[in-house]
PDB file of C-alpha atoms in Angstrom:
ATOM      1  CA  MET A   1      -0.011  -0.041  -0.007  1.00 42.00           C
ATOM      2  CA  SER A   2       2.713   2.445   1.006  1.00 43.00           C
ATOM      3  CA  LYS A   3       4.664   1.577  -2.149  1.00 44.00           C
ATOM      4  CA  ASN A   4       1.635   2.346  -4.263  1.00 44.00           C
ATOM      5  CA  LEU A   5       1.218   5.674  -2.497  1.00 37.00           C
ATOM      6  CA  ILE A   6       4.854   6.531  -2.993  1.00 38.00           C
ATOM      7  CA  ARG A   7       4.628   5.551  -6.639  1.00 45.00           C
ATOM      8  CA  ALA A   8       1.473   7.602  -7.123  1.00 40.00           C
ATOM      9  CA  GLY A   9       3.051  10.616  -5.397  1.00 44.00           C
ATOM     10  CA  ALA A  10       6.122  10.352  -7.599  1.00 40.00           C
ATOM     11  CA  LEU A  11       4.011  10.190 -10.721  1.00 40.00           C
ATOM     12  CA  ALA A  12       1.910  13.162  -9.598  1.00 41.00           C
ATOM     13  CA  PHE A  13       5.110  15.146  -8.904  1.00 38.00           C
ATOM     14  CA  LEU A  14       6.603  14.240 -12.306  1.00 37.00           C
ATOM     15  CA  CYS A  15       3.417  15.217 -14.077  1.00 41.00           C
ATOM     16  CA  ALA A  16       3.313  18.553 -12.253  1.00 43.00           C
ATOM     17  CA  ALA A  17       6.919  19.191 -13.151  1.00 42.00           C
ATOM     18  CA  LEU A  18       6.390  18.328 -16.817  1.00 39.00           C
ATOM     19  CA  CYS A  19       3.187  20.416 -16.995  1.00 44.00           C
ATOM     20  CA  SER A  20       5.045  23.348 -15.422  1.00 46.00           C
ATOM     21  CA  LEU A  21       7.943  22.918 -17.983  1.00 42.00           C
ATOM     22  CA  SER A  22       5.460  22.748 -20.796  1.00 45.00           C
ATOM     23  CA  ALA A  23       3.663  25.809 -19.690  1.00 44.00           C
ATOM     24  CA  HIS A  24       6.952  27.683 -19.250  1.00 46.00           C
ATOM     25  CA  SER A  25       8.118  26.590 -22.768  1.00 44.00           C
ATOM     26  CA  GLY A  26       4.817  27.615 -24.246  1.00 44.00           C
ATOM     27  CA  ALA A  27       5.102  31.040 -22.701  1.00 45.00           C
ATOM     28  CA  GLN A  28       8.542  31.429 -24.159  1.00 51.00           C
ATOM     29  CA  ALA A  29       7.377  30.353 -27.613  1.00 54.00           C
ATOM     30  CA  VAL A  30       4.783  33.077 -27.953  1.00 71.00           C
ATOM     31  CA  VAL A  31       7.080  36.015 -27.031  1.00 90.00           C
ATOM     32  CA  PRO A  32       6.875  38.018 -30.345  1.00 97.00           C
ATOM     33  CA  LEU A  33       9.732  39.447 -32.323  1.00 98.00           C
ATOM     34  CA  ARG A  34       9.488  43.253 -32.122  1.00 98.00           C
ATOM     35  CA  ALA A  35      10.143  44.696 -35.574  1.00 98.00           C
ATOM     36  CA  ALA A  36      10.055  48.374 -36.476  1.00 98.00           C
ATOM     37  CA  PHE A  37       9.787  50.082 -39.878  1.00 98.00           C
ATOM     38  CA  VAL A  38      10.979  53.648 -40.553  1.00 98.00           C
ATOM     39  CA  TYR A  39       9.358  55.326 -43.601  1.00 98.00           C
ATOM     40  CA  VAL A  40      10.492  58.474 -45.402  1.00 97.00           C
ATOM     41  CA  SER A  41       6.994  59.526 -46.468  1.00 97.00           C
ATOM     42  CA  PRO A  42       3.367  58.928 -45.396  1.00 97.00           C
ATOM     43  CA  ILE A  43       2.098  55.442 -46.213  1.00 97.00           C
ATOM     44  CA  GLY A  44      -0.669  56.772 -48.485  1.00 96.00           C
ATOM     45  CA  ASP A  45      -2.370  54.502 -51.044  1.00 96.00           C
ATOM     46  CA  ALA A  46       0.509  54.010 -53.567  1.00 96.00           C
ATOM     47  CA  GLY A  47       4.242  54.485 -53.950  1.00 96.00           C
ATOM     48  CA  TRP A  48       7.511  53.573 -52.267  1.00 97.00           C
ATOM     49  CA  THR A  49       6.368  53.619 -48.622  1.00 98.00           C
ATOM     50  CA  TYR A  50       2.987  52.053 -49.425  1.00 98.00           C
ATOM     51  CA  GLN A  51       4.741  48.983 -50.961  1.00 98.00           C
ATOM     52  CA  HIS A  52       7.007  48.583 -47.977  1.00 98.00           C
ATOM     53  CA  ASN A  53       4.017  48.763 -45.724  1.00 98.00           C
ATOM     54  CA  LEU A  54       2.275  46.080 -47.765  1.00 98.00           C
ATOM     55  CA  GLY A  55       5.344  43.921 -47.156  1.00 98.00           C
ATOM     56  CA  ARG A  56       5.098  44.620 -43.434  1.00 98.00           C
ATOM     57  CA  LEU A  57       1.429  43.631 -43.363  1.00 98.00           C
ATOM     58  CA  GLU A  58       2.188  40.438 -45.280  1.00 98.00           C
ATOM     59  CA  MET A  59       4.881  39.580 -42.712  1.00 98.00           C
ATOM     60  CA  GLU A  60       2.308  39.997 -39.964  1.00 98.00           C
ATOM     61  CA  ARG A  61      -0.125  37.709 -41.749  1.00 98.00           C
ATOM     62  CA  VAL A  62       2.524  35.079 -42.377  1.00 98.00           C
ATOM     63  CA  LEU A  63       4.042  35.054 -38.874  1.00 98.00           C
ATOM     64  CA  GLY A  64       0.986  35.830 -36.851  1.00 97.00           C
ATOM     65  CA  ASP A  65       1.670  36.077 -33.100  1.00 96.00           C
ATOM     66  CA  ARG A  66       5.383  35.511 -33.654  1.00 97.00           C
ATOM     67  CA  VAL A  67       5.854  39.133 -34.656  1.00 98.00           C
ATOM     68  CA  ARG A  68       4.693  42.565 -33.515  1.00 98.00           C
ATOM     69  CA  THR A  69       5.472  45.617 -35.612  1.00 98.00           C
ATOM     70  CA  THR A  70       5.860  49.374 -35.048  1.00 98.00           C
ATOM     71  CA  VAL A  71       5.733  52.026 -37.855  1.00 98.00           C
ATOM     72  CA  VAL A  72       7.103  55.534 -37.949  1.00 98.00           C
ATOM     73  CA  GLU A  73       6.079  57.514 -41.036  1.00 97.00           C
ATOM     74  CA  SER A  74       7.451  60.749 -42.619  1.00 97.00           C
ATOM     75  CA  VAL A  75      10.928  60.561 -41.112  1.00 98.00           C
ATOM     76  CA  ALA A  76      13.372  62.947 -42.794  1.00 97.00           C
ATOM     77  CA  GLU A  77      16.798  61.610 -43.714  1.00 97.00           C
ATOM     78  CA  GLY A  78      19.683  62.796 -41.532  1.00 93.00           C
ATOM     79  CA  ALA A  79      19.475  63.790 -37.862  1.00 95.00           C
ATOM     80  CA  ASP A  80      15.691  63.093 -37.557  1.00 97.00           C
ATOM     81  CA  SER A  81      16.138  59.519 -38.809  1.00 98.00           C
ATOM     82  CA  GLU A  82      19.000  58.837 -36.385  1.00 98.00           C
ATOM     83  CA  ARG A  83      16.890  60.090 -33.471  1.00 98.00           C
ATOM     84  CA  VAL A  84      13.937  57.907 -34.529  1.00 98.00           C
ATOM     85  CA  ILE A  85      16.043  54.762 -35.119  1.00 98.00           C
ATOM     86  CA  ARG A  86      17.872  55.263 -31.836  1.00 98.00           C
ATOM     87  CA  ASP A  87      14.578  55.650 -29.972  1.00 98.00           C
ATOM     88  CA  LEU A  88      13.231  52.426 -31.514  1.00 98.00           C
ATOM     89  CA  ALA A  89      16.350  50.580 -30.430  1.00 98.00           C
ATOM     90  CA  ARG A  90      16.017  51.933 -26.912  1.00 98.00           C
ATOM     91  CA  GLN A  91      12.374  50.836 -26.777  1.00 98.00           C
ATOM     92  CA  GLY A  92      13.566  47.207 -27.188  1.00 98.00           C
ATOM     93  CA  HIS A  93      12.876  46.401 -30.819  1.00 98.00           C
ATOM     94  CA  ASP A  94      14.783  43.349 -31.997  1.00 98.00           C
ATOM     95  CA  LEU A  95      14.777  44.238 -35.709  1.00 98.00           C
ATOM     96  CA  ILE A  96      14.615  47.616 -37.452  1.00 98.00           C
ATOM     97  CA  PHE A  97      13.991  48.151 -41.130  1.00 98.00           C
ATOM     98  CA  ALA A  98      15.282  51.517 -42.379  1.00 98.00           C
ATOM     99  CA  THR A  99      13.603  51.916 -45.736  1.00 98.00           C
ATOM    100  CA  SER A 100      15.247  54.969 -47.343  1.00 97.00           C
ATOM    101  CA  PHE A 101      18.707  55.460 -48.889  1.00 96.00           C
ATOM    102  CA  GLY A 102      19.615  58.407 -46.675  1.00 97.00           C
ATOM    103  CA  TYR A 103      19.084  56.370 -43.511  1.00 98.00           C
ATOM    104  CA  LEU A 104      22.331  54.380 -44.052  1.00 98.00           C
ATOM    105  CA  GLU A 105      24.820  56.420 -42.022  1.00 98.00           C
ATOM    106  CA  PRO A 106      22.340  57.088 -39.147  1.00 98.00           C
ATOM    107  CA  THR A 107      21.537  53.375 -39.091  1.00 98.00           C
ATOM    108  CA  LEU A 108      25.285  52.434 -38.881  1.00 98.00           C
ATOM    109  CA  ARG A 109      25.822  54.906 -35.957  1.00 98.00           C
ATOM    110  CA  VAL A 110      22.867  53.566 -34.020  1.00 98.00           C
ATOM    111  CA  ALA A 111      23.808  49.965 -34.740  1.00 98.00           C
ATOM    112  CA  ALA A 112      27.263  50.458 -33.245  1.00 98.00           C
ATOM    113  CA  ASP A 113      25.577  51.367 -29.932  1.00 98.00           C
ATOM    114  CA  PHE A 114      23.041  48.561 -29.959  1.00 98.00           C
ATOM    115  CA  PRO A 115      24.919  45.393 -31.019  1.00 98.00           C
ATOM    116  CA  ALA A 116      22.054  43.094 -30.016  1.00 97.00           C
ATOM    117  CA  VAL A 117      19.603  44.775 -32.371  1.00 98.00           C
ATOM    118  CA  ARG A 118      19.429  43.650 -36.029  1.00 98.00           C
ATOM    119  CA  PHE A 119      19.124  46.381 -38.650  1.00 98.00           C
ATOM    120  CA  GLU A 120      18.094  46.077 -42.353  1.00 98.00           C
ATOM    121  CA  HIS A 121      18.734  49.009 -44.657  1.00 98.00           C
ATOM    122  CA  ALA A 122      17.085  49.364 -48.061  1.00 97.00           C
ATOM    123  CA  GLY A 123      19.436  50.280 -50.931  1.00 95.00           C
ATOM    124  CA  GLY A 124      22.618  50.707 -48.895  1.00 95.00           C
ATOM    125  CA  TYR A 125      26.204  49.868 -49.735  1.00 95.00           C
ATOM    126  CA  LYS A 126      27.736  49.333 -46.304  1.00 96.00           C
ATOM    127  CA  THR A 127      27.183  46.611 -43.718  1.00 97.00           C
ATOM    128  CA  ALA A 128      28.236  45.992 -40.120  1.00 97.00           C
ATOM    129  CA  PRO A 129      28.029  42.918 -37.793  1.00 97.00           C
ATOM    130  CA  ASN A 130      24.380  43.776 -37.096  1.00 98.00           C
ATOM    131  CA  VAL A 131      23.482  45.705 -40.268  1.00 98.00           C
ATOM    132  CA  ASN A 132      22.406  44.183 -43.547  1.00 98.00           C
ATOM    133  CA  THR A 133      21.411  45.934 -46.721  1.00 97.00           C
ATOM    134  CA  TYR A 134      18.853  44.767 -49.309  1.00 97.00           C
ATOM    135  CA  ASN A 135      17.753  45.777 -52.736  1.00 95.00           C
ATOM    136  CA  ALA A 136      16.066  44.463 -55.926  1.00 95.00           C
ATOM    137  CA  ARG A 137      16.997  44.317 -59.587  1.00 95.00           C
ATOM    138  CA  TYR A 138      14.731  47.226 -60.497  1.00 95.00           C
ATOM    139  CA  TYR A 139      16.831  47.979 -63.577  1.00 96.00           C
ATOM    140  CA  GLU A 140      15.614  44.842 -65.339  1.00 97.00           C
ATOM    141  CA  ALA A 141      11.995  46.023 -65.279  1.00 97.00           C
ATOM    142  CA  ARG A 142      13.103  49.560 -65.998  1.00 98.00           C
ATOM    143  CA  TYR A 143      14.691  48.404 -69.204  1.00 98.00           C
ATOM    144  CA  LEU A 144      11.455  46.755 -70.304  1.00 98.00           C
ATOM    145  CA  ALA A 145       9.510  49.880 -69.267  1.00 98.00           C
ATOM    146  CA  GLY A 146      11.787  51.922 -71.543  1.00 98.00           C
ATOM    147  CA  MET A 147      11.024  49.600 -74.455  1.00 98.00           C
ATOM    148  CA  LEU A 148       7.294  50.030 -73.824  1.00 98.00           C
ATOM    149  CA  ALA A 149       7.636  53.790 -73.527  1.00 98.00           C
ATOM    150  CA  ALA A 150       9.447  54.011 -76.846  1.00 98.00           C
ATOM    151  CA  GLY A 151       6.803  51.934 -78.568  1.00 98.00           C
ATOM    152  CA  ALA A 152       4.028  54.176 -77.226  1.00 98.00           C
ATOM    153  CA  SER A 153       5.773  57.576 -77.800  1.00 98.00           C
ATOM    154  CA  ARG A 154       5.068  59.704 -80.865  1.00 97.00           C
ATOM    155  CA  THR A 155       7.745  62.291 -80.072  1.00 97.00           C
ATOM    156  CA  GLY A 156      10.517  59.883 -79.059  1.00 98.00           C
ATOM    157  CA  VAL A 157      10.881  61.906 -75.839  1.00 98.00           C
ATOM    158  CA  ALA A 158      10.232  60.567 -72.333  1.00 98.00           C
ATOM    159  CA  GLY A 159      10.212  62.613 -69.114  1.00 98.00           C
ATOM    160  CA  TYR A 160      11.679  61.161 -65.909  1.00 98.00           C
ATOM    161  CA  VAL A 161      10.984  62.794 -62.493  1.00 98.00           C
ATOM    162  CA  ALA A 162      13.717  61.698 -60.168  1.00 98.00           C
ATOM    163  CA  GLY A 163      14.353  62.174 -56.454  1.00 97.00           C
ATOM    164  CA  PHE A 164      18.079  62.236 -55.739  1.00 97.00           C
ATOM    165  CA  PRO A 165      21.062  61.362 -58.019  1.00 96.00           C
ATOM    166  CA  VAL A 166      22.024  58.299 -55.926  1.00 95.00           C
ATOM    167  CA  PRO A 167      23.241  55.112 -57.626  1.00 94.00           C
ATOM    168  CA  GLU A 168      19.935  53.265 -57.561  1.00 94.00           C
ATOM    169  CA  VAL A 169      18.129  56.153 -59.279  1.00 97.00           C
ATOM    170  CA  VAL A 170      20.814  56.724 -61.881  1.00 97.00           C
ATOM    171  CA  GLN A 171      20.821  53.001 -62.606  1.00 97.00           C
ATOM    172  CA  GLY A 172      17.094  53.085 -63.240  1.00 98.00           C
ATOM    173  CA  ILE A 173      17.374  56.079 -65.542  1.00 98.00           C
ATOM    174  CA  ASN A 174      20.148  54.455 -67.553  1.00 98.00           C
ATOM    175  CA  ALA A 175      18.204  51.202 -67.868  1.00 98.00           C
ATOM    176  CA  PHE A 176      15.088  53.018 -68.978  1.00 98.00           C
ATOM    177  CA  ALA A 177      17.074  54.998 -71.590  1.00 98.00           C
ATOM    178  CA  LEU A 178      18.723  51.863 -72.948  1.00 98.00           C
ATOM    179  CA  GLY A 179      15.371  50.145 -73.178  1.00 98.00           C
ATOM    180  CA  MET A 180      13.910  53.120 -75.178  1.00 98.00           C
ATOM    181  CA  ARG A 181      16.890  53.156 -77.528  1.00 98.00           C
ATOM    182  CA  GLU A 182      16.547  49.404 -78.133  1.00 98.00           C
ATOM    183  CA  VAL A 183      13.260  50.351 -79.847  1.00 98.00           C
ATOM    184  CA  ASP A 184      14.097  53.834 -81.008  1.00 98.00           C
ATOM    185  CA  PRO A 185      17.852  54.621 -81.342  1.00 98.00           C
ATOM    186  CA  LYS A 186      17.078  58.317 -81.384  1.00 98.00           C
ATOM    187  CA  ALA A 187      14.889  58.330 -78.242  1.00 98.00           C
ATOM    188  CA  ILE A 188      15.608  60.994 -75.594  1.00 98.00           C
ATOM    189  CA  VAL A 189      15.046  60.761 -71.832  1.00 98.00           C
ATOM    190  CA  ARG A 190      14.740  64.148 -70.168  1.00 98.00           C
ATOM    191  CA  VAL A 191      15.338  64.111 -66.359  1.00 98.00           C
ATOM    192  CA  LEU A 192      14.276  66.610 -63.724  1.00 98.00           C
ATOM    193  CA  TRP A 193      15.809  66.195 -60.286  1.00 98.00           C
ATOM    194  CA  LEU A 194      13.699  67.019 -57.234  1.00 97.00           C
ATOM    195  CA  ASN A 195      16.350  66.605 -54.496  1.00 96.00           C
ATOM    196  CA  SER A 196      13.475  65.232 -52.500  1.00 96.00           C
ATOM    197  CA  TRP A 197      11.798  61.810 -52.283  1.00 97.00           C
ATOM    198  CA  PHE A 198       8.328  63.062 -51.433  1.00 96.00           C
ATOM    199  CA  ASP A 199       6.979  66.404 -52.568  1.00 97.00           C
ATOM    200  CA  PRO A 200       3.721  65.939 -54.510  1.00 97.00           C
ATOM    201  CA  ALA A 201       3.426  69.568 -55.631  1.00 98.00           C
ATOM    202  CA  ARG A 202       6.924  69.675 -57.031  1.00 98.00           C
ATOM    203  CA  GLU A 203       6.590  66.223 -58.562  1.00 98.00           C
ATOM    204  CA  ALA A 204       3.518  67.426 -60.428  1.00 98.00           C
ATOM    205  CA  GLU A 205       5.243  70.636 -61.539  1.00 98.00           C
ATOM    206  CA  ALA A 206       8.269  68.673 -62.759  1.00 98.00           C
ATOM    207  CA  ALA A 207       5.927  66.343 -64.760  1.00 98.00           C
ATOM    208  CA  LEU A 208       4.202  69.307 -66.436  1.00 98.00           C
ATOM    209  CA  ALA A 209       7.532  70.936 -67.280  1.00 98.00           C
ATOM    210  CA  LEU A 210       8.684  67.757 -68.941  1.00 98.00           C
ATOM    211  CA  VAL A 211       5.488  67.573 -70.997  1.00 98.00           C
ATOM    212  CA  ASN A 212       6.096  71.149 -72.069  1.00 97.00           C
ATOM    213  CA  GLN A 213       9.608  70.088 -73.178  1.00 97.00           C
ATOM    214  CA  GLY A 214       8.043  67.554 -75.567  1.00 97.00           C
ATOM    215  CA  ALA A 215       7.733  64.388 -73.442  1.00 98.00           C
ATOM    216  CA  ASP A 216       4.683  62.351 -74.248  1.00 98.00           C
ATOM    217  CA  VAL A 217       5.556  59.476 -71.907  1.00 98.00           C
ATOM    218  CA  LEU A 218       6.334  60.084 -68.165  1.00 98.00           C
ATOM    219  CA  THR A 219       7.809  57.945 -65.462  1.00 98.00           C
ATOM    220  CA  ASN A 220       9.318  58.689 -62.072  1.00 98.00           C
ATOM    221  CA  HIS A 221      11.476  57.685 -59.142  1.00 97.00           C
ATOM    222  CA  SER A 222       9.707  59.621 -56.381  1.00 96.00           C
ATOM    223  CA  ALA A 223       7.440  58.554 -53.572  1.00 94.00           C
ATOM    224  CA  SER A 224       3.935  59.827 -54.422  1.00 95.00           C
ATOM    225  CA  ALA A 225       1.329  59.358 -57.154  1.00 97.00           C
ATOM    226  CA  ALA A 226       1.659  62.950 -58.374  1.00 97.00           C
ATOM    227  CA  VAL A 227       3.390  62.118 -61.663  1.00 98.00           C
ATOM    228  CA  ALA A 228       0.736  59.591 -62.462  1.00 98.00           C
ATOM    229  CA  GLU A 229      -1.984  62.146 -61.748  1.00 98.00           C
ATOM    230  CA  ALA A 230      -0.193  64.758 -63.885  1.00 98.00           C
ATOM    231  CA  ALA A 231      -0.048  62.299 -66.811  1.00 98.00           C
ATOM    232  CA  GLN A 232      -3.768  61.561 -66.466  1.00 98.00           C
ATOM    233  CA  LYS A 233      -4.544  65.246 -66.637  1.00 97.00           C
ATOM    234  CA  GLN A 234      -2.515  65.572 -69.810  1.00 97.00           C
ATOM    235  CA  PHE A 235      -3.856  62.443 -71.462  1.00 97.00           C
ATOM    236  CA  ALA A 236      -6.907  63.823 -73.141  1.00 92.00           C
ATOM    237  CA  ALA A 237      -5.231  67.045 -74.361  1.00 92.00           C
ATOM    238  CA  LYS A 238      -1.850  65.783 -75.390  1.00 96.00           C
ATOM    239  CA  GLY A 239      -2.060  61.933 -75.267  1.00 97.00           C
ATOM    240  CA  VAL A 240       0.533  61.758 -72.503  1.00 98.00           C
ATOM    241  CA  ARG A 241       1.122  58.191 -71.221  1.00 98.00           C
ATOM    242  CA  PHE A 242       2.696  57.034 -68.007  1.00 98.00           C
ATOM    243  CA  VAL A 243       4.768  54.059 -66.832  1.00 98.00           C
ATOM    244  CA  GLY A 244       4.219  53.550 -63.120  1.00 97.00           C
ATOM    245  CA  TYR A 245       6.919  52.781 -60.598  1.00 97.00           C
ATOM    246  CA  GLN A 246       6.736  51.121 -57.160  1.00 97.00           C
ATOM    247  CA  SER A 247       2.977  50.681 -57.262  1.00 97.00           C
ATOM    248  CA  ASP A 248       0.315  49.973 -59.869  1.00 97.00           C
ATOM    249  CA  MET A 249      -0.998  53.527 -60.403  1.00 97.00           C
ATOM    250  CA  ARG A 250      -4.135  52.702 -62.436  1.00 97.00           C
ATOM    251  CA  ALA A 251      -6.307  54.233 -59.711  1.00 97.00           C
ATOM    252  CA  HIS A 252      -4.439  57.548 -60.289  1.00 98.00           C
ATOM    253  CA  ALA A 253      -3.976  57.282 -64.062  1.00 98.00           C
ATOM    254  CA  PRO A 254      -6.720  54.929 -65.416  1.00 98.00           C
ATOM    255  CA  ASP A 255      -6.261  56.163 -69.013  1.00 98.00           C
ATOM    256  CA  ALA A 256      -2.642  57.225 -69.102  1.00 98.00           C
ATOM    257  CA  GLN A 257      -0.918  54.299 -67.489  1.00 98.00           C
ATOM    258  CA  LEU A 258       0.671  51.808 -69.879  1.00 98.00           C
ATOM    259  CA  ALA A 259       2.043  49.468 -67.195  1.00 98.00           C
ATOM    260  CA  ALA A 260       3.883  49.621 -63.895  1.00 98.00           C
ATOM    261  CA  VAL A 261       7.064  48.320 -62.353  1.00 97.00           C
ATOM    262  CA  THR A 262       5.850  47.164 -58.930  1.00 97.00           C
ATOM    263  CA  HIS A 263       7.661  46.290 -55.688  1.00 97.00           C
ATOM    264  CA  HIS A 264       6.743  43.354 -53.498  1.00 97.00           C
ATOM    265  CA  TRP A 265       8.570  43.069 -50.150  1.00 98.00           C
ATOM    266  CA  GLY A 266       6.404  40.656 -48.200  1.00 98.00           C
ATOM    267  CA  ARG A 267       8.381  37.457 -48.867  1.00 98.00           C
ATOM    268  CA  TYR A 268      11.656  39.170 -48.007  1.00 98.00           C
ATOM    269  CA  TYR A 269      10.431  40.753 -44.766  1.00 98.00           C
ATOM    270  CA  SER A 270       8.865  37.462 -43.677  1.00 98.00           C
ATOM    271  CA  GLY A 271      12.113  35.649 -44.380  1.00 98.00           C
ATOM    272  CA  VAL A 272      14.173  38.107 -42.498  1.00 98.00           C
ATOM    273  CA  ALA A 273      11.891  37.955 -39.470  1.00 98.00           C
ATOM    274  CA  ARG A 274      11.949  34.126 -39.507  1.00 98.00           C
ATOM    275  CA  ALA A 275      15.797  34.181 -39.730  1.00 98.00           C
ATOM    276  CA  VAL A 276      15.997  36.400 -36.616  1.00 98.00           C
ATOM    277  CA  LEU A 277      13.489  34.226 -34.706  1.00 97.00           C
ATOM    278  CA  ASP A 278      15.359  31.054 -35.621  1.00 96.00           C
ATOM    279  CA  GLY A 279      18.796  32.509 -34.888  1.00 95.00           C
ATOM    280  CA  ARG A 280      19.885  32.284 -38.549  1.00 95.00           C
ATOM    281  CA  TRP A 281      20.072  36.042 -39.334  1.00 96.00           C
ATOM    282  CA  THR A 282      23.421  37.297 -40.561  1.00 92.00           C
ATOM    283  CA  PRO A 283      24.422  40.326 -42.691  1.00 89.00           C
ATOM    284  CA  LEU A 284      25.219  39.418 -46.322  1.00 77.00           C
TER     285      LEU A 284
END
């Protein structure tokens, strides 16, 4: 009898210990990864930031309770971005996505002070032990967009509204021009620089100026839908067409848009978050 009681007590103790361990393990398993996204413009309904935010939302859908995200919009490059990124690191975020070219140096400075935080920078050219950079082969689609623009143009002149003369933007312009000249060797690409990523009024003004310089196809490397809307306004009067970039801009240029080069970040963002959760993350 006493042996049975001892045996029963031992089993009960073992069960309680295992249940406690299981509950403890379960609690650990649901602690979410804290991921933050820093955006250079408002999210809006189209454009650069909008596409990155779609990627963030897809990451949330894919990973569910394993991830929790924070968003900071309209963060200027330079001192403002360093302040925001540093604040996010201090708040305890495990992973920070800095989604604008001018965030690179601020990200590197913050990363040096927070070695346990992982940082991902869009379009950069420097890494660190806890900083990775990522990009896409936009130039491939830009080349095809140039071919399409040349085929649709009557004047052989395209207008290109561009943010800053950084390598990624120059690369896109060159690819677009090469694509146009594949179809029309005499094609011309006129470029107007904004020295800003997001300024809808100036983007629209630049688009109109290019139309007045003979462009009958427009494209852009800026963050809003203003160039698409400008092309739509000029479509009926001058037959101006538009090749979208970043997002499908048909809602903004239903008649003018020929096609769009679109960005899709969801798979990448989900993969990065999984790698951090699984301990496999490393800068390339």
